[in-house]
Short mmCIF file of C-alpha atoms and ligand atoms in Angstrom, two decimals:
data_model
loop_
_atom_site.label_atom_id
_atom_site.label_comp_id
_atom_site.label_asym_id
_atom_site.label_seq_id
_atom_site.Cartn_x
_atom_site.Cartn_y
_atom_site.Cartn_z
CA MET N 1 17.12 -1.02 -48.83
CA LYS N 2 14.28 -1.39 -51.32
CA THR N 3 10.93 -0.08 -50.07
CA ILE N 4 7.78 -1.94 -51.18
CA PHE N 5 4.95 0.58 -51.69
CA CYS N 6 1.64 -1.31 -51.88
CA ASN N 7 -2.10 -1.27 -51.33
CA ALA N 8 -3.26 -2.49 -47.94
CA ASP N 9 -5.00 -5.59 -49.36
CA ALA N 10 -5.27 -8.89 -47.45
CA ALA N 11 -2.03 -10.38 -48.85
CA HIS N 12 0.03 -7.27 -48.02
CA ILE N 13 -1.50 -7.04 -44.54
CA GLU N 14 -0.28 -10.63 -43.95
CA GLN N 15 3.14 -9.68 -45.28
CA ALA N 16 3.29 -6.62 -43.00
CA ALA N 17 2.28 -8.80 -40.04
CA SER N 18 5.06 -11.29 -40.69
CA LEU N 19 7.62 -8.49 -41.10
CA LEU N 20 6.61 -7.24 -37.63
CA GLN N 21 6.90 -10.75 -36.19
CA GLN N 22 10.43 -10.98 -37.65
CA GLY N 23 11.49 -7.76 -35.91
CA GLU N 24 11.18 -5.50 -38.96
CA ILE N 25 9.51 -2.08 -39.26
CA VAL N 26 6.53 -1.22 -41.48
CA ALA N 27 4.78 2.07 -42.31
CA LEU N 28 0.98 1.94 -42.13
CA PRO N 29 -2.07 4.21 -41.88
CA THR N 30 -3.96 5.07 -38.71
CA GLU N 31 -6.99 7.36 -38.41
CA THR N 32 -4.72 10.20 -37.21
CA VAL N 33 -1.50 10.09 -39.30
CA TYR N 34 0.68 7.36 -40.83
CA GLY N 35 2.97 5.55 -38.39
CA ILE N 36 6.13 3.41 -38.48
CA ALA N 37 5.38 0.23 -36.55
CA ALA N 38 7.68 -2.22 -34.73
CA ASP N 39 6.94 -4.93 -32.16
CA ALA N 40 6.92 -2.97 -28.88
CA ARG N 41 8.32 -5.98 -26.98
CA ASN N 42 11.38 -6.24 -29.22
CA GLY N 43 14.03 -3.61 -28.37
CA ALA N 44 16.13 -4.25 -31.48
CA ALA N 45 13.05 -3.79 -33.69
CA VAL N 46 12.06 -0.56 -31.91
CA ALA N 47 15.62 0.76 -32.28
CA LYS N 48 15.16 0.54 -36.08
CA ILE N 49 12.35 3.11 -35.86
CA PHE N 50 14.64 5.68 -34.24
CA LYS N 51 17.27 5.04 -36.90
CA ALA N 52 14.81 5.32 -39.82
CA LYS N 53 13.33 8.60 -38.52
CA GLY N 54 16.50 10.15 -37.15
CA ARG N 55 14.53 10.57 -33.91
CA PRO N 56 16.07 11.68 -30.58
CA GLN N 57 16.30 8.73 -28.17
CA ASP N 58 14.76 10.64 -25.26
CA ASN N 59 11.35 10.89 -26.95
CA PRO N 60 9.14 7.91 -25.96
CA LEU N 61 6.88 6.03 -28.38
CA ILE N 62 3.18 5.17 -28.28
CA VAL N 63 2.27 1.47 -28.14
CA HIS N 64 -0.76 0.40 -30.19
CA ILE N 65 -3.16 -2.43 -29.31
CA SER N 66 -6.25 -3.93 -30.97
CA ASP N 67 -8.13 -5.05 -27.86
CA MET N 68 -7.97 -4.81 -24.07
CA ASP N 69 -6.42 -8.32 -23.75
CA MET N 70 -3.31 -7.04 -25.52
CA LEU N 71 -2.69 -4.70 -22.55
CA ASP N 72 -1.51 -7.67 -20.51
CA GLY N 73 2.13 -7.08 -19.48
CA LEU N 74 2.33 -3.73 -21.31
CA VAL N 75 1.01 -1.82 -18.30
CA ALA N 76 1.46 -2.51 -14.58
CA GLU N 77 -2.20 -1.64 -13.95
CA VAL N 78 -5.13 -0.03 -15.72
CA PRO N 79 -6.05 2.86 -13.40
CA GLU N 80 -9.76 3.58 -13.00
CA ARG N 81 -9.48 6.81 -14.98
CA ALA N 82 -7.88 4.88 -17.85
CA GLN N 83 -10.81 2.47 -17.82
CA LEU N 84 -13.28 5.35 -18.11
CA LEU N 85 -11.32 6.91 -20.97
CA ALA N 86 -10.89 3.61 -22.81
CA ALA N 87 -14.61 2.90 -22.55
CA ALA N 88 -15.44 6.35 -23.94
CA PHE N 89 -12.84 6.77 -26.71
CA TRP N 90 -11.24 3.44 -27.75
CA PRO N 91 -10.83 2.47 -30.47
CA GLY N 92 -9.96 6.03 -31.50
CA PRO N 93 -7.43 8.86 -31.48
CA LEU N 94 -6.59 8.92 -27.74
CA THR N 95 -3.30 7.85 -26.11
CA ILE N 96 -3.41 7.12 -22.37
CA VAL N 97 -0.15 7.24 -20.38
CA MET N 98 -0.16 4.54 -17.70
CA PRO N 99 2.34 2.82 -15.36
CA ARG N 100 4.63 0.72 -17.49
CA GLY N 101 4.57 -3.11 -17.58
CA ASP N 102 7.58 -5.41 -17.93
CA LYS N 103 6.91 -6.63 -21.50
CA VAL N 104 7.46 -3.20 -23.06
CA ALA N 105 10.95 -2.75 -24.52
CA ASP N 106 12.99 -0.04 -22.77
CA GLU N 107 13.43 1.62 -26.16
CA CYS N 108 9.72 2.61 -26.13
CA CYS N 109 9.86 4.46 -22.82
CA ALA N 110 12.98 6.66 -22.97
CA GLY N 111 13.81 5.94 -19.34
CA LEU N 112 10.31 6.76 -18.01
CA ASP N 113 8.37 4.37 -15.80
CA THR N 114 5.23 5.03 -17.84
CA VAL N 115 4.03 4.00 -21.29
CA GLY N 116 1.58 5.64 -23.71
CA ILE N 117 -1.04 3.23 -25.07
CA ARG N 118 -3.56 3.73 -27.86
CA MET N 119 -6.13 1.52 -29.59
CA PRO N 120 -6.45 2.83 -33.14
CA SER N 121 -9.74 2.63 -35.06
CA HIS N 122 -8.26 2.48 -38.59
CA PRO N 123 -9.16 -0.87 -40.20
CA VAL N 124 -5.66 -1.39 -41.66
CA ALA N 125 -3.87 -0.71 -38.36
CA ARG N 126 -6.33 -3.04 -36.61
CA ALA N 127 -5.92 -5.78 -39.24
CA VAL N 128 -2.12 -5.71 -38.89
CA LEU N 129 -2.39 -5.82 -35.08
CA LYS N 130 -4.76 -8.80 -35.26
CA ALA N 131 -2.79 -10.71 -37.93
CA SER N 132 0.56 -10.23 -36.16
CA GLY N 133 -0.51 -10.43 -32.53
CA CYS N 134 2.20 -7.80 -31.95
CA PRO N 135 1.39 -4.71 -29.92
CA PHE N 136 3.36 -2.19 -31.96
CA ALA N 137 5.15 1.01 -31.11
CA ALA N 138 4.44 3.59 -33.82
CA PRO N 139 5.52 7.20 -34.05
CA SER N 140 4.46 9.32 -37.00
CA ALA N 141 6.12 8.11 -40.23
CA ASN N 142 8.02 11.31 -41.08
CA LEU N 143 11.67 12.18 -40.78
CA SER N 144 12.16 13.82 -37.39
CA GLY N 145 11.43 17.54 -37.81
CA SER N 146 9.18 17.36 -40.89
CA PRO N 147 5.36 17.47 -40.81
CA SER N 148 3.56 14.22 -39.93
CA PRO N 149 2.41 12.29 -43.02
CA THR N 150 -1.30 12.03 -43.76
CA THR N 151 -0.98 10.09 -47.05
CA ALA N 152 1.17 7.12 -48.09
CA LYS N 153 2.85 9.35 -50.70
CA ASP N 154 4.00 11.68 -47.90
CA VAL N 155 5.55 8.67 -46.17
CA LEU N 156 7.32 7.64 -49.38
CA ALA N 157 8.74 11.16 -49.79
CA ASP N 158 10.45 10.93 -46.37
CA MET N 159 11.11 7.20 -45.96
CA ASP N 160 11.92 5.69 -49.37
CA GLY N 161 14.87 3.31 -48.88
CA ARG N 162 14.69 3.58 -45.07
CA LEU N 163 12.20 0.78 -44.37
CA PRO N 164 11.03 -2.39 -46.15
CA MET N 165 7.31 -1.64 -46.63
CA ILE N 166 4.72 1.16 -46.83
CA LEU N 167 1.06 0.10 -46.73
CA ASP N 168 -1.17 2.55 -48.59
CA GLY N 169 -4.55 2.86 -46.89
CA GLY N 170 -5.66 6.24 -48.28
CA ASP N 171 -5.87 9.65 -46.60
CA CYS N 172 -5.97 9.87 -42.81
CA ALA N 173 -9.36 11.14 -41.64
CA VAL N 174 -8.19 13.14 -38.60
CA GLY N 175 -4.94 14.61 -39.91
CA VAL N 176 -3.17 15.42 -36.59
CA GLU N 177 -1.69 12.98 -34.07
CA SER N 178 -3.70 11.50 -31.21
CA THR N 179 -4.63 13.34 -28.04
CA VAL N 180 -2.24 12.28 -25.23
CA ILE N 181 -3.43 12.27 -21.59
CA THR N 182 -1.65 10.95 -18.52
CA VAL N 183 -3.53 9.31 -15.67
CA VAL N 184 -0.34 8.82 -13.66
CA GLY N 185 -0.10 11.33 -10.82
CA GLU N 186 -2.66 13.10 -8.73
CA ASN N 187 -4.58 14.83 -11.51
CA PRO N 188 -5.18 13.76 -15.09
CA MET N 189 -3.23 16.00 -17.45
CA LEU N 190 -3.46 16.71 -21.17
CA LEU N 191 0.02 16.26 -22.68
CA ARG N 192 -0.85 16.75 -26.37
CA PRO N 193 -4.13 18.06 -27.82
CA GLY N 194 -5.78 16.15 -30.67
CA HIS N 195 -9.17 15.26 -32.13
CA ILE N 196 -10.51 14.19 -28.70
CA THR N 197 -10.88 17.55 -26.97
CA LEU N 198 -10.20 18.67 -23.40
CA GLU N 199 -13.95 19.16 -22.95
CA GLN N 200 -14.67 15.57 -24.06
CA LEU N 201 -12.01 14.19 -21.71
CA GLU N 202 -13.44 16.15 -18.78
CA ALA N 203 -16.96 14.94 -19.58
CA ALA N 204 -15.83 11.30 -19.65
CA LEU N 205 -13.83 11.60 -16.41
CA GLY N 206 -16.24 13.87 -14.57
CA GLU N 207 -13.38 16.06 -13.34
CA GLU N 208 -11.03 18.79 -14.43
CA VAL N 209 -8.12 17.90 -16.71
CA LYS N 210 -5.07 20.12 -16.39
CA ILE N 211 -3.27 21.37 -19.50
CA SER N 212 0.47 20.70 -19.61
CA GLY N 213 2.45 23.95 -19.76
CA ALA N 214 4.17 23.23 -23.08
CA ILE N 215 0.95 22.91 -25.08
CA LEU N 216 -0.02 26.51 -25.72
CA GLU N 217 3.33 28.26 -25.25
CA LYS N 218 7.05 27.70 -25.36
CA LEU N 219 8.63 25.82 -22.46
CA LYS N 220 10.41 28.21 -20.15
CA GLU N 221 14.17 27.94 -19.68
CA GLY N 222 14.90 24.95 -17.41
CA GLU N 223 11.27 23.72 -17.41
CA VAL N 224 10.86 19.94 -17.88
CA ALA N 225 8.41 18.73 -20.55
CA ARG N 226 5.91 16.21 -19.18
CA SER N 227 5.60 14.90 -22.71
CA PRO N 228 9.13 14.89 -24.10
CA GLY N 229 7.87 15.36 -27.67
CA MET N 230 6.66 18.86 -26.75
CA LYS N 231 10.13 20.27 -26.31
CA TYR N 232 11.16 19.88 -29.93
CA LYS N 233 10.45 22.47 -32.61
CA HIS N 234 8.76 19.67 -34.58
CA TYR N 235 6.77 20.09 -37.79
CA ALA N 236 9.44 22.51 -38.95
CA PRO N 237 8.71 23.79 -42.44
CA LYS N 238 11.35 25.50 -44.59
CA ALA N 239 9.42 28.76 -44.62
CA ASP N 240 9.57 31.30 -41.79
CA ILE N 241 6.00 31.21 -40.48
CA THR N 242 4.55 33.88 -38.19
CA LEU N 243 1.07 33.58 -36.69
CA LEU N 244 -0.99 36.77 -36.70
CA LYS N 245 -3.70 36.86 -34.02
CA GLY N 246 -6.63 39.08 -34.93
CA SER N 247 -9.46 39.61 -37.41
CA PHE N 248 -9.20 38.99 -41.16
CA ASP N 249 -9.12 42.75 -41.87
CA GLN N 250 -6.25 43.24 -39.42
CA PHE N 251 -4.45 40.31 -41.01
CA ARG N 252 -4.83 41.73 -44.52
CA SER N 253 -3.62 45.19 -43.45
CA TYR N 254 -0.56 43.70 -41.74
CA VAL N 255 0.43 41.57 -44.72
CA GLU N 256 -0.12 44.45 -47.14
CA ALA N 257 2.16 46.63 -45.02
CA HIS N 258 4.83 43.92 -45.36
CA ARG N 259 4.48 43.48 -49.11
CA SER N 260 8.19 44.17 -49.66
CA GLU N 261 8.98 40.82 -47.98
CA ASN N 262 7.10 38.98 -50.78
CA PRO N 263 5.14 37.01 -48.21
CA ALA N 264 2.76 34.11 -48.77
CA CYS N 265 -0.37 33.56 -46.64
CA LEU N 266 -1.58 30.49 -44.75
CA CYS N 267 -5.24 31.45 -44.52
CA PHE N 268 -8.72 30.05 -43.98
CA THR N 269 -10.73 28.62 -46.87
CA GLY N 270 -12.29 31.34 -49.03
CA GLU N 271 -9.96 34.12 -47.89
CA GLU N 272 -7.55 33.59 -50.81
CA GLU N 273 -9.96 35.54 -53.05
CA LYS N 274 -9.58 38.61 -50.84
CA LEU N 275 -5.79 38.46 -50.57
CA ASP N 276 -3.47 39.67 -53.30
CA PHE N 277 -0.68 37.23 -52.29
CA PRO N 278 0.12 33.55 -52.92
CA CYS N 279 -2.13 31.63 -50.51
CA VAL N 280 -2.42 28.15 -49.04
CA CYS N 281 -5.76 27.54 -47.30
CA TYR N 282 -5.77 25.28 -44.24
CA GLY N 283 -9.49 24.83 -43.59
CA LYS N 284 -12.63 26.68 -42.59
CA GLU N 285 -12.46 29.44 -40.01
CA GLY N 286 -13.77 28.20 -36.64
CA ASP N 287 -13.78 24.52 -37.74
CA GLY N 288 -10.91 22.82 -35.91
CA ASN N 289 -11.58 19.40 -37.41
CA ASP N 290 -11.44 20.76 -40.96
CA GLN N 291 -8.24 22.68 -40.14
CA ALA N 292 -6.66 19.55 -38.60
CA TYR N 293 -7.47 17.53 -41.71
CA HIS N 294 -5.66 20.03 -43.96
CA LEU N 295 -2.86 21.34 -41.71
CA PHE N 296 0.04 18.97 -42.38
CA ARG N 297 -0.79 18.73 -46.09
CA CYS N 298 -0.55 22.53 -46.23
CA LEU N 299 2.76 22.62 -44.38
CA ARG N 300 4.13 20.16 -46.94
CA ALA N 301 2.72 22.27 -49.78
CA LEU N 302 4.42 25.35 -48.33
CA ASP N 303 7.72 23.45 -48.25
CA GLU N 304 7.36 22.75 -51.96
CA GLN N 305 7.07 26.51 -52.55
CA GLY N 306 10.42 27.07 -50.84
CA ASP N 307 11.72 29.04 -47.91
CA GLY N 308 10.07 32.48 -47.97
CA ILE N 309 8.15 34.48 -45.36
CA VAL N 310 4.68 33.16 -44.50
CA TYR N 311 2.01 34.90 -42.45
CA ALA N 312 -0.64 32.61 -41.00
CA ARG N 313 -4.13 33.26 -39.71
CA CYS N 314 -4.32 32.17 -36.08
CA PRO N 315 -6.84 29.43 -35.17
CA GLU N 316 -8.79 29.41 -31.91
CA MET N 317 -6.96 27.99 -28.90
CA ASP N 318 -9.74 25.79 -27.53
CA GLY N 319 -11.97 22.88 -28.61
CA ALA N 320 -10.89 21.02 -31.74
CA SER N 321 -8.69 23.97 -32.76
CA MET N 322 -6.37 23.53 -29.76
CA ALA N 323 -4.57 20.71 -31.61
CA VAL N 324 -4.13 22.94 -34.65
CA TYR N 325 -2.88 25.90 -32.62
CA ASN N 326 -0.43 23.60 -30.79
CA ARG N 327 1.05 22.29 -34.08
CA LEU N 328 1.08 25.72 -35.78
CA ILE N 329 2.92 27.59 -33.03
CA ARG N 330 5.63 24.93 -33.26
CA ALA N 331 5.78 25.21 -37.04
CA ALA N 332 6.12 28.97 -36.44
CA ALA N 333 8.88 28.46 -33.83
CA PHE N 334 6.53 30.26 -31.38
CA ARG N 335 6.41 33.52 -33.38
CA VAL N 336 2.95 34.91 -32.61
CA ILE N 337 2.03 38.58 -33.15
CA GLU N 338 -1.11 40.07 -31.56
CA LEU N 339 -2.66 42.51 -34.03
O1 TXA E 1 -1.65 9.60 -33.56
C1 TXA E 1 -0.63 9.17 -33.07
O2 TXA E 1 -0.46 9.10 -31.85
C2 TXA E 1 0.49 8.71 -34.03
C3 TXA E 1 -0.03 7.48 -34.79
C4 TXA E 1 1.01 6.85 -35.67
O3 TXA E 1 -0.59 6.56 -33.90
N1 TXA E 1 1.71 8.47 -33.32
C5 TXA E 1 2.44 9.49 -32.82
O4 TXA E 1 3.61 9.12 -32.20
O5 TXA E 1 2.12 10.64 -32.92
P1 TXA E 1 4.78 10.13 -31.89
O6 TXA E 1 5.89 9.24 -31.42
O7 TXA E 1 5.05 10.97 -33.06
O8 TXA E 1 4.30 10.97 -30.67
C6 TXA E 1 4.33 10.44 -29.36
C7 TXA E 1 4.01 11.54 -28.34
C8 TXA E 1 5.23 12.37 -28.06
O9 TXA E 1 4.85 13.73 -27.88
C9 TXA E 1 5.74 11.75 -26.76
O10 TXA E 1 6.51 12.65 -26.03
C10 TXA E 1 4.43 11.36 -26.08
O11 TXA E 1 3.58 10.96 -27.12
N2 TXA E 1 4.60 10.22 -25.17
C11 TXA E 1 4.75 8.91 -25.50
N3 TXA E 1 4.93 8.16 -24.40
C12 TXA E 1 4.87 8.99 -23.34
C13 TXA E 1 5.00 8.82 -21.91
N4 TXA E 1 5.21 7.64 -21.38
N5 TXA E 1 4.89 9.93 -21.16
C14 TXA E 1 4.66 11.14 -21.71
N6 TXA E 1 4.55 11.36 -23.03
C15 TXA E 1 4.65 10.31 -23.84
MG1 MG E 2 5.64 12.65 -34.48
#
């Protein structure tokens, strides 16, 4: 298949919209990461996403909408908590898991009776939603197992020849995938951390939000992931990454003691000058949003360097850094050393 790689101008947005209406898939930018979109009501179209990504069938997809009217038939009800969250954070990088409606293709839900819905804020995603009238399912536009793409070039590197069109809408502002929360069940629960933080969710809801077990550590043997995506290694770079938890001085001493391994460092901005090793910097220390913006780009850059040993500075585990920690421990296959 030939892949059209084009600017997201008005004519190409129309073309993308008609591809969606015809049951085709299209890669496009959102404020979080690039996605591969297909009409969420068309099972055959959604099946093409799984094929293009090589994605496991038991991992459900997020359905994107441009306005509240589009929710009709996608969800069985909009629970009160979902209304509060939508009012506070939509359009924006928040996915709300709700009881599923009958218009959603089974292929989106992986056998669950719930569906994740998000209203993106990116103007290109919104324009395609409006022009097509199709609520679209869209996972991140990477091959399953590689880092999520934050530029159209990243999408091309993974998906050339696997889908008909990639809309280039520039760099994604957030850089990590949306926050996922479920409002199905007794208590609201965070299923995936993102730009919208736990603290912001709790403030909007006026109650505690539980953190799903798989977010900050490895699932235990036999434990069931509430968000199926959390059970995969995900974001797997070629390099062997280990997170080192501690101060910069402890980090430097540890890496120097392991010089014989020829390691590279995934460090905070500015630290490369104090480290006598190849370095990739993933953002400012203590600034989760800056780290999120750079993280996946850095993992791709590390892949280009090959498959050596990498020691990474450990981000904080709360606030905006929780999303970064969650992605990094997966990239590191849960290897974390306390210094
Ligand atoms: O930012 C984003 O959300 C991006 C852009 C393209 O919008 N999309 C994205 O999709 O990250 P994906 O498919 O890569 O991640 C979907 C996540 C997975 O972890 C999945 O398990 C979870 O959302 N999920 C989706 N539907 C769910 C449901 N009904 N119940 C629990 N988890 C669900
Ligand atoms: Mg993904």
